[in-house]
PDB file of C-alpha atoms in Angstrom:
ATOM      1  CA  ASP A  24       6.654 -27.633   4.754  1.00 60.00           C
ATOM      2  CA  GLU A  25       5.698 -24.376   7.135  1.00 68.00           C
ATOM      3  CA  PRO A  26       3.343 -21.905   5.948  1.00 75.00           C
ATOM      4  CA  LEU A  27       5.124 -18.915   4.737  1.00 80.00           C
ATOM      5  CA  THR A  28       4.140 -15.578   5.100  1.00 83.00           C
ATOM      6  CA  VAL A  29       5.622 -12.589   2.942  1.00 84.00           C
ATOM      7  CA  GLY A  30       4.922  -8.727   3.203  1.00 84.00           C
ATOM      8  CA  ILE A  31       5.995  -6.673   0.446  1.00 81.00           C
ATOM      9  CA  ASP A  32       6.305  -2.548   0.536  1.00 78.00           C
ATOM     10  CA  GLY A  33       7.764  -0.035  -1.825  1.00 72.00           C
ATOM     11  CA  GLY A  34      10.329   2.859  -0.444  1.00 69.00           C
ATOM     12  CA  TYR A  35      11.325   6.157  -2.850  1.00 69.00           C
ATOM     13  CA  VAL A  36      14.616   7.128  -3.197  1.00 65.00           C
ATOM     14  CA  HIS A  37      16.330  10.523  -4.372  1.00 62.00           C
ATOM     15  CA  ASP A  38      18.217   8.974  -8.087  1.00 60.00           C
ATOM     16  CA  ARG A  39      21.679  10.565  -9.110  1.00 57.00           C
ATOM     17  CA  ASP A  40      23.138   9.728 -12.300  1.00 55.00           C
ATOM     18  CA  GLY A  41      26.386  11.148 -12.095  1.00 49.00           C
ATOM     19  CA  ASP A  42      26.675  14.674 -10.665  1.00 50.00           C
ATOM     20  CA  ASN A  43      23.403  14.632 -11.894  1.00 48.00           C
ATOM     21  CA  ARG A  44      21.189  15.545  -8.797  1.00 51.00           C
ATOM     22  CA  LYS A  45      18.344  16.068 -10.143  1.00 49.00           C
ATOM     23  CA  ALA A  46      17.457  12.726 -11.907  1.00 54.00           C
ATOM     24  CA  GLY A  47      14.002  12.245  -9.845  1.00 64.00           C
ATOM     25  CA  TRP A  48      12.947   9.564  -7.851  1.00 65.00           C
ATOM     26  CA  PHE A  49      12.706   5.349  -8.016  1.00 68.00           C
ATOM     27  CA  GLU A  50      11.329   2.915  -5.962  1.00 73.00           C
ATOM     28  CA  VAL A  51      12.729   0.232  -4.290  1.00 76.00           C
ATOM     29  CA  ILE A  52      10.702  -2.707  -3.556  1.00 78.00           C
ATOM     30  CA  VAL A  53      11.711  -4.109  -0.232  1.00 79.00           C
ATOM     31  CA  GLY A  54      10.345  -7.359   1.358  1.00 78.00           C
ATOM     32  CA  LYS A  55      10.727  -9.922   4.385  1.00 80.00           C
ATOM     33  CA  SER A  56       9.520 -13.256   4.797  1.00 80.00           C
ATOM     34  CA  MET A  57       8.614 -15.494   7.928  1.00 78.00           C
ATOM     35  CA  GLN A  58       7.924 -18.954   8.770  1.00 74.00           C
ATOM     36  CA  ASN A  59       6.384 -20.474  11.607  1.00 68.00           C
ATOM     37  CA  GLY A  60       8.447 -21.177  14.284  1.00 60.00           C
ATOM     38  CA  GLY A  61      11.624 -20.014  11.768  1.00 62.00           C
ATOM     39  CA  GLU A  62      13.736 -16.723  11.068  1.00 69.00           C
ATOM     40  CA  SER A  63      12.607 -13.844   9.310  1.00 74.00           C
ATOM     41  CA  LYS A  64      14.474 -13.270   6.033  1.00 76.00           C
ATOM     42  CA  ARG A  65      14.647  -9.754   4.025  1.00 76.00           C
ATOM     43  CA  PHE A  66      14.791  -9.039   0.525  1.00 75.00           C
ATOM     44  CA  GLY A  67      14.794  -5.670  -1.713  1.00 73.00           C
ATOM     45  CA  PHE A  68      15.510  -4.494  -5.559  1.00 74.00           C
ATOM     46  CA  VAL A  69      15.161  -1.882  -7.791  1.00 74.00           C
ATOM     47  CA  ALA A  70      12.232  -2.490  -9.713  1.00 64.00           C
ATOM     48  CA  ASN A  71      12.591  -0.167 -12.943  1.00 62.00           C
ATOM     49  CA  TYR A  72      16.363  -0.833 -12.521  1.00 58.00           C
ATOM     50  CA  ASP A  73      15.721  -4.859 -12.892  1.00 60.00           C
ATOM     51  CA  LYS A  74      14.724  -5.788 -16.389  1.00 67.00           C
ATOM     52  CA  LYS A  75      13.109  -9.593 -14.648  1.00 73.00           C
ATOM     53  CA  PRO A  76      12.078  -8.294 -11.192  1.00 69.00           C
ATOM     54  CA  LYS A  77       9.180 -10.945 -11.686  1.00 73.00           C
ATOM     55  CA  ARG A  78      12.162 -13.811 -11.784  1.00 75.00           C
ATOM     56  CA  ARG A  79      14.305 -12.493  -9.593  1.00 71.00           C
ATOM     57  CA  LEU A  80      11.567 -11.739  -6.365  1.00 74.00           C
ATOM     58  CA  PHE A  81      11.035 -15.617  -7.226  1.00 77.00           C
ATOM     59  CA  GLU A  82      14.960 -16.262  -6.978  1.00 77.00           C
ATOM     60  CA  MET A  83      15.175 -14.855  -4.273  1.00 72.00           C
ATOM     61  CA  LEU A  84      12.102 -16.381  -2.012  1.00 75.00           C
ATOM     62  CA  LYS A  85      13.442 -19.570  -3.470  1.00 77.00           C
ATOM     63  CA  ALA A  86      16.698 -19.315  -2.170  1.00 74.00           C
ATOM     64  CA  GLN A  87      15.240 -18.253   1.173  1.00 69.00           C
ATOM     65  CA  GLY A  88      13.582 -21.770   1.026  1.00 71.00           C
ATOM     66  CA  LEU A  89      10.230 -21.358  -0.985  1.00 73.00           C
ATOM     67  CA  GLN A  90       8.626 -24.928  -2.191  1.00 73.00           C
ATOM     68  CA  PHE A  91       6.567 -24.910  -5.577  1.00 70.00           C
ATOM     69  CA  ASN A  92       3.643 -26.084  -3.564  1.00 72.00           C
ATOM     70  CA  GLN A  93       4.224 -24.050  -0.321  1.00 74.00           C
ATOM     71  CA  ASP A  94       1.498 -22.462   0.995  1.00 79.00           C
ATOM     72  CA  ILE A  95       2.032 -18.779   1.181  1.00 82.00           C
ATOM     73  CA  THR A  96       0.468 -15.754   1.921  1.00 86.00           C
ATOM     74  CA  PHE A  97       1.494 -12.431   0.512  1.00 86.00           C
ATOM     75  CA  LEU A  98       0.615  -9.084   1.696  1.00 87.00           C
ATOM     76  CA  SER A  99       1.253  -5.547   0.506  1.00 85.00           C
ATOM     77  CA  ASP A 100       0.268  -2.121   0.064  1.00 84.00           C
ATOM     78  CA  GLY A 101      -1.751  -2.899  -3.434  1.00 84.00           C
ATOM     79  CA  GLY A 102       0.307  -0.314  -5.642  1.00 78.00           C
ATOM     80  CA  GLU A 103       0.527  -1.658  -8.744  1.00 75.00           C
ATOM     81  CA  THR A 104       4.256  -2.275  -9.440  1.00 72.00           C
ATOM     82  CA  VAL A 105       4.469  -4.639  -5.794  1.00 73.00           C
ATOM     83  CA  ARG A 106       0.499  -6.209  -7.011  1.00 73.00           C
ATOM     84  CA  ASN A 107       2.134  -7.654 -10.182  1.00 71.00           C
ATOM     85  CA  LEU A 108       4.899  -8.826  -8.960  1.00 73.00           C
ATOM     86  CA  GLN A 109       3.172 -10.881  -6.000  1.00 72.00           C
ATOM     87  CA  LEU A 110       0.625 -12.505  -8.024  1.00 72.00           C
ATOM     88  CA  TYR A 111       3.299 -13.569 -10.670  1.00 71.00           C
ATOM     89  CA  MET A 112       4.868 -16.126  -7.568  1.00 68.00           C
ATOM     90  CA  SER A 113       3.051 -18.918  -6.680  1.00 66.00           C
ATOM     91  CA  PRO A 114      -0.545 -21.188  -7.562  1.00 57.00           C
ATOM     92  CA  GLN A 115      -0.499 -21.692  -3.783  1.00 63.00           C
ATOM     93  CA  ALA A 116      -0.302 -17.986  -2.931  1.00 81.00           C
ATOM     94  CA  GLU A 117      -3.187 -16.129  -0.997  1.00 86.00           C
ATOM     95  CA  HIS A 118      -3.255 -12.506  -1.621  1.00 87.00           C
ATOM     96  CA  ILE A 119      -4.011  -9.583   0.829  1.00 92.00           C
ATOM     97  CA  LEU A 120      -4.122  -6.189   0.384  1.00 93.00           C
ATOM     98  CA  ASP A 121      -2.364  -4.480   3.962  1.00 91.00           C
ATOM     99  CA  TRP A 122      -5.206  -3.888   6.142  1.00 94.00           C
ATOM    100  CA  PHE A 123      -2.456  -0.953   8.032  1.00 90.00           C
ATOM    101  CA  HIS A 124      -2.618   1.008   4.157  1.00 90.00           C
ATOM    102  CA  VAL A 125      -6.315   0.938   3.714  1.00 95.00           C
ATOM    103  CA  THR A 126      -6.575   2.606   7.391  1.00 95.00           C
ATOM    104  CA  MET A 127      -4.168   4.812   6.581  1.00 93.00           C
ATOM    105  CA  ARG A 128      -5.687   6.588   3.805  1.00 95.00           C
ATOM    106  CA  ILE A 129      -9.018   6.228   5.419  1.00 97.00           C
ATOM    107  CA  THR A 130      -7.594   7.889   8.561  1.00 96.00           C
ATOM    108  CA  VAL A 131      -6.054  11.072   5.865  1.00 95.00           C
ATOM    109  CA  MET A 132      -9.655  11.579   4.449  1.00 95.00           C
ATOM    110  CA  LYS A 133     -11.116  11.880   7.962  1.00 94.00           C
ATOM    111  CA  GLN A 134      -8.858  14.521   8.628  1.00 93.00           C
ATOM    112  CA  MET A 135      -9.568  16.321   5.274  1.00 90.00           C
ATOM    113  CA  ALA A 136     -13.516  16.297   6.204  1.00 88.00           C
ATOM    114  CA  LYS A 137     -12.950  17.897   9.459  1.00 86.00           C
ATOM    115  CA  GLY A 138     -11.368  20.733   7.294  1.00 79.00           C
ATOM    116  CA  LEU A 139     -14.585  21.313   5.011  1.00 77.00           C
ATOM    117  CA  PRO A 140     -16.202  24.801   5.552  1.00 69.00           C
ATOM    118  CA  SER A 141     -18.763  25.092   7.808  1.00 67.00           C
ATOM    119  CA  ASN A 142     -22.800  25.348   6.538  1.00 60.00           C
ATOM    120  CA  GLU A 143     -26.163  25.257   7.603  1.00 57.00           C
ATOM    121  CA  GLN A 144     -27.352  23.700   4.516  1.00 55.00           C
ATOM    122  CA  PHE A 145     -24.656  20.466   5.123  1.00 59.00           C
ATOM    123  CA  GLU A 146     -25.433  20.077   8.723  1.00 61.00           C
ATOM    124  CA  ASP A 147     -26.902  16.754   7.745  1.00 65.00           C
ATOM    125  CA  ILE A 148     -24.030  15.806   5.807  1.00 75.00           C
ATOM    126  CA  ASP A 149     -21.524  13.733   8.068  1.00 85.00           C
ATOM    127  CA  ILE A 150     -18.236  12.497   5.978  1.00 89.00           C
ATOM    128  CA  GLU A 151     -16.759  11.740   8.561  1.00 91.00           C
ATOM    129  CA  LYS A 152     -19.103   9.331   9.744  1.00 92.00           C
ATOM    130  CA  ASN A 153     -19.386   7.826   6.426  1.00 94.00           C
ATOM    131  CA  LEU A 154     -15.804   7.165   6.061  1.00 96.00           C
ATOM    132  CA  GLU A 155     -16.211   5.656   9.501  1.00 96.00           C
ATOM    133  CA  ARG A 156     -18.841   3.263   8.042  1.00 97.00           C
ATOM    134  CA  VAL A 157     -16.580   2.461   4.831  1.00 97.00           C
ATOM    135  CA  LYS A 158     -13.806   1.029   6.830  1.00 97.00           C
ATOM    136  CA  TRP A 159     -16.054  -0.983   9.244  1.00 98.00           C
ATOM    137  CA  TYR A 160     -17.611  -2.542   5.692  1.00 98.00           C
ATOM    138  CA  LEU A 161     -13.834  -2.965   4.431  1.00 98.00           C
ATOM    139  CA  TRP A 162     -12.820  -4.756   7.603  1.00 98.00           C
ATOM    140  CA  HIS A 163     -15.554  -7.445   7.207  1.00 98.00           C
ATOM    141  CA  GLY A 164     -14.428  -7.481   3.724  1.00 97.00           C
ATOM    142  CA  ASN A 165     -17.748  -6.082   1.842  1.00 98.00           C
ATOM    143  CA  VAL A 166     -16.480  -4.219  -0.529  1.00 98.00           C
ATOM    144  CA  PHE A 167     -19.624  -3.885  -2.456  1.00 98.00           C
ATOM    145  CA  ARG A 168     -21.172  -1.975   0.396  1.00 98.00           C
ATOM    146  CA  ALA A 169     -17.914  -0.015   0.625  1.00 98.00           C
ATOM    147  CA  LEU A 170     -17.870   1.183  -2.231  1.00 97.00           C
ATOM    148  CA  GLN A 171     -21.732   2.448  -2.513  1.00 97.00           C
ATOM    149  CA  VAL A 172     -20.778   4.440   0.834  1.00 96.00           C
ATOM    150  CA  LEU A 173     -18.377   5.577  -0.842  1.00 97.00           C
ATOM    151  CA  ASP A 174     -20.490   7.075  -3.903  1.00 96.00           C
ATOM    152  CA  ASP A 175     -22.379   8.256  -1.578  1.00 93.00           C
ATOM    153  CA  ILE A 176     -19.905  10.337  -0.022  1.00 93.00           C
ATOM    154  CA  GLN A 177     -18.907  11.886  -3.331  1.00 91.00           C
ATOM    155  CA  GLU A 178     -22.778  12.677  -3.632  1.00 88.00           C
ATOM    156  CA  ASP A 179     -21.820  14.895  -0.566  1.00 85.00           C
ATOM    157  CA  ILE A 180     -18.953  16.556  -1.758  1.00 85.00           C
ATOM    158  CA  TYR A 181     -20.714  17.267  -5.202  1.00 83.00           C
ATOM    159  CA  LEU A 182     -23.160  19.579  -3.272  1.00 77.00           C
ATOM    160  CA  TYR A 183     -20.193  21.192  -1.531  1.00 73.00           C
ATOM    161  CA  GLU A 184     -18.453  22.103  -4.883  1.00 68.00           C
ATOM    162  CA  TYR A 185     -21.422  23.531  -6.168  1.00 69.00           C
ATOM    163  CA  GLU A 186     -22.212  25.919  -2.549  1.00 62.00           C
ATOM    164  CA  GLU A 187     -21.459  29.282  -3.493  1.00 51.00           C
ATOM    165  CA  GLU A 188     -17.869  29.562  -1.977  1.00 52.00           C
ATOM    166  CA  ALA A 189     -16.627  25.967  -2.399  1.00 50.00           C
ATOM    167  CA  PRO A 190     -15.481  25.851  -5.727  1.00 52.00           C
ATOM    168  CA  THR A 191     -12.405  27.946  -4.535  1.00 54.00           C
ATOM    169  CA  ASP A 192     -12.325  26.270  -1.507  1.00 68.00           C
ATOM    170  CA  LYS A 193      -9.049  23.930  -2.126  1.00 81.00           C
ATOM    171  CA  ARG A 194     -10.091  21.703   1.168  1.00 82.00           C
ATOM    172  CA  VAL A 195     -13.208  20.477  -0.927  1.00 83.00           C
ATOM    173  CA  LYS A 196     -11.062  19.679  -4.136  1.00 86.00           C
ATOM    174  CA  LYS A 197      -8.368  17.801  -2.313  1.00 90.00           C
ATOM    175  CA  LEU A 198     -10.713  15.685  -0.101  1.00 90.00           C
ATOM    176  CA  ASP A 199     -12.820  15.475  -3.574  1.00 91.00           C
ATOM    177  CA  LYS A 200      -9.519  14.167  -5.306  1.00 93.00           C
ATOM    178  CA  ALA A 201      -8.822  11.448  -2.477  1.00 95.00           C
ATOM    179  CA  VAL A 202     -11.670   9.660  -2.040  1.00 96.00           C
ATOM    180  CA  ASP A 203     -11.942   9.385  -6.383  1.00 96.00           C
ATOM    181  CA  GLU A 204      -8.339   7.933  -5.872  1.00 96.00           C
ATOM    182  CA  PHE A 205      -9.460   6.257  -2.873  1.00 97.00           C
ATOM    183  CA  ILE A 206     -12.237   4.424  -4.740  1.00 97.00           C
ATOM    184  CA  ILE A 207      -9.973   3.838  -7.886  1.00 96.00           C
ATOM    185  CA  TYR A 208      -7.519   1.698  -5.219  1.00 95.00           C
ATOM    186  CA  ILE A 209     -10.061  -0.129  -3.639  1.00 97.00           C
ATOM    187  CA  LYS A 210     -11.668  -1.329  -6.815  1.00 96.00           C
ATOM    188  CA  ASN A 211      -8.096  -2.294  -8.221  1.00 92.00           C
ATOM    189  CA  ASN A 212      -7.453  -4.377  -5.081  1.00 93.00           C
ATOM    190  CA  GLN A 213     -10.808  -6.000  -4.614  1.00 94.00           C
ATOM    191  CA  GLU A 214      -9.716  -9.157  -5.041  1.00 91.00           C
ATOM    192  CA  LEU A 215      -7.129  -9.365  -2.273  1.00 92.00           C
ATOM    193  CA  ILE A 216      -8.971  -7.780   0.675  1.00 96.00           C
ATOM    194  CA  PRO A 217     -10.525 -11.059   2.842  1.00 96.00           C
ATOM    195  CA  ASN A 218     -12.905 -10.333   5.753  1.00 97.00           C
ATOM    196  CA  TYR A 219      -9.716  -8.564   8.051  1.00 97.00           C
ATOM    197  CA  ARG A 220     -12.101  -9.324  11.160  1.00 97.00           C
ATOM    198  CA  ASP A 221     -12.378 -12.976  10.819  1.00 97.00           C
ATOM    199  CA  ARG A 222      -8.278 -13.379   9.939  1.00 94.00           C
ATOM    200  CA  TYR A 223      -7.591 -11.620  12.607  1.00 94.00           C
ATOM    201  CA  PHE A 224      -9.976 -13.970  15.287  1.00 95.00           C
ATOM    202  CA  TYR A 225      -7.762 -16.544  14.245  1.00 92.00           C
ATOM    203  CA  GLY A 226      -4.560 -15.152  14.454  1.00 88.00           C
ATOM    204  CA  ASP A 227      -3.526 -14.614  10.646  1.00 88.00           C
ATOM    205  CA  THR A 228      -1.934 -11.944   9.806  1.00 86.00           C
ATOM    206  CA  ILE A 229      -3.745  -8.587   8.577  1.00 91.00           C
ATOM    207  CA  SER A 230      -0.512  -5.971   7.732  1.00 86.00           C
ATOM    208  CA  THR A 231       2.446  -5.345   6.629  1.00 77.00           C
ATOM    209  CA  ALA A 232       3.278  -3.548  10.139  1.00 74.00           C
ATOM    210  CA  PHE A 233       6.300  -6.616  10.578  1.00 68.00           C
ATOM    211  CA  VAL A 234       7.972  -4.904   6.907  1.00 68.00           C
ATOM    212  CA  GLU A 235       7.788  -1.326   7.594  1.00 65.00           C
ATOM    213  CA  SER A 236      11.498  -0.769   9.837  1.00 62.00           C
ATOM    214  CA  THR A 237      12.856  -3.289   7.169  1.00 61.00           C
ATOM    215  CA  VAL A 238      11.763  -1.317   4.797  1.00 58.00           C
ATOM    216  CA  ASN A 239      12.954   2.376   6.441  1.00 61.00           C
ATOM    217  CA  GLU A 240      16.497   0.372   7.268  1.00 61.00           C
ATOM    218  CA  VAL A 241      17.151  -0.721   3.731  1.00 59.00           C
ATOM    219  CA  VAL A 242      16.280   2.563   2.154  1.00 57.00           C
ATOM    220  CA  SER A 243      17.977   4.339   4.704  1.00 61.00           C
ATOM    221  CA  ARG A 244      21.239   2.070   3.763  1.00 59.00           C
ATOM    222  CA  LEU A 245      20.917   3.389   0.284  1.00 50.00           C
ATOM    223  CA  TRP A 246      21.511   7.193   1.111  1.00 47.00           C
ATOM    224  CA  GLN A 247      25.205   8.029   1.333  1.00 46.00           C
ATOM    225  CA  LYS A 248      27.138   9.608   4.279  1.00 39.00           C
ATOM    226  CA  ASN A 249      27.938  12.700   2.300  1.00 35.00           C
ATOM    227  CA  SER A 250      25.172  13.088  -0.143  1.00 42.00           C
ATOM    228  CA  ARG A 251      21.098  12.760  -0.181  1.00 44.00           C
ATOM    229  CA  CYS A 252      21.153  10.583  -3.302  1.00 42.00           C
ATOM    230  CA  VAL A 253      22.235   7.420  -4.622  1.00 45.00           C
ATOM    231  CA  GLY A 254      22.362   6.192  -8.205  1.00 47.00           C
ATOM    232  CA  GLN A 255      20.005   3.459  -9.245  1.00 46.00           C
ATOM    233  CA  ASN A 256      22.721   0.240  -9.556  1.00 48.00           C
ATOM    234  CA  ARG A 257      24.372   1.033  -7.365  1.00 49.00           C
ATOM    235  CA  ALA A 258      20.839   0.823  -4.815  1.00 46.00           C
ATOM    236  CA  HIS A 259      20.232  -2.236  -6.670  1.00 46.00           C
ATOM    237  CA  THR A 260      23.778  -3.790  -5.863  1.00 46.00           C
ATOM    238  CA  ARG A 261      22.862  -2.974  -2.208  1.00 49.00           C
ATOM    239  CA  CYS A 262      19.309  -4.177  -2.214  1.00 48.00           C
ATOM    240  CA  TYR A 263      20.097  -7.460  -3.466  1.00 47.00           C
ATOM    241  CA  LYS A 264      23.095  -7.813  -1.198  1.00 46.00           C
ATOM    242  CA  SER A 265      20.995  -6.730   2.185  1.00 48.00           C
ATOM    243  CA  GLY A 266      18.304  -8.970   1.182  1.00 46.00           C
ATOM    244  CA  LEU A 267      20.683 -12.038   0.684  1.00 37.00           C
ATOM    245  CA  LYS A 268      22.702 -11.543   3.987  1.00 40.00           C
ATOM    246  CA  HIS A 269      19.870 -10.911   5.915  1.00 38.00           C
TER     247      HIS A 269
END
């Protein structure tokens, strides 16, 4: 059988419980499977509503032609819900953290770093440059060095935080939080980080970009014409039908 590539991503939809428009949000898991030379197929379901989401995903992929010992590559954003689902699927599966989501987080942090207060005391500190180094190390699959540089960045931010005016500067605290969350994100997904440069060189998929349009389309279908929210039950049914029919 031809190798199967599966991209999984999540989106949030405003919940509705009867006439209650303040029921919060729920997560919709959406994905697309592709085979070399074959057509792509989509699937989707509401993770919190489905009591057996792992079995649901397995049944969907099996209905789309998944064989037990088939080579399969899963790509995801590294979120806990999606990560737990993909690790359950196949003994032959290769699990990859989506490069797009990694670089997106780094780009946001670089924008935050540009807005830090200027001070001659910190003229030798270049957080943007260090974030670019983190990106380079991750691109080459060197998680150990990437985490070391992230620790250095935290030390630099620590100096900002204890400068006279910085403790009241929300920009510093916001960046500190973002870096801390990114370190946790990388540590939680370090086993899913390959050498992206090598994969890209050999033409292997490194991003779930091919799933993004599906996420947007399926999630938009869940929004009623006259309402900006939809119940989980109806959303789950629509996701399931959309996945199997397309």
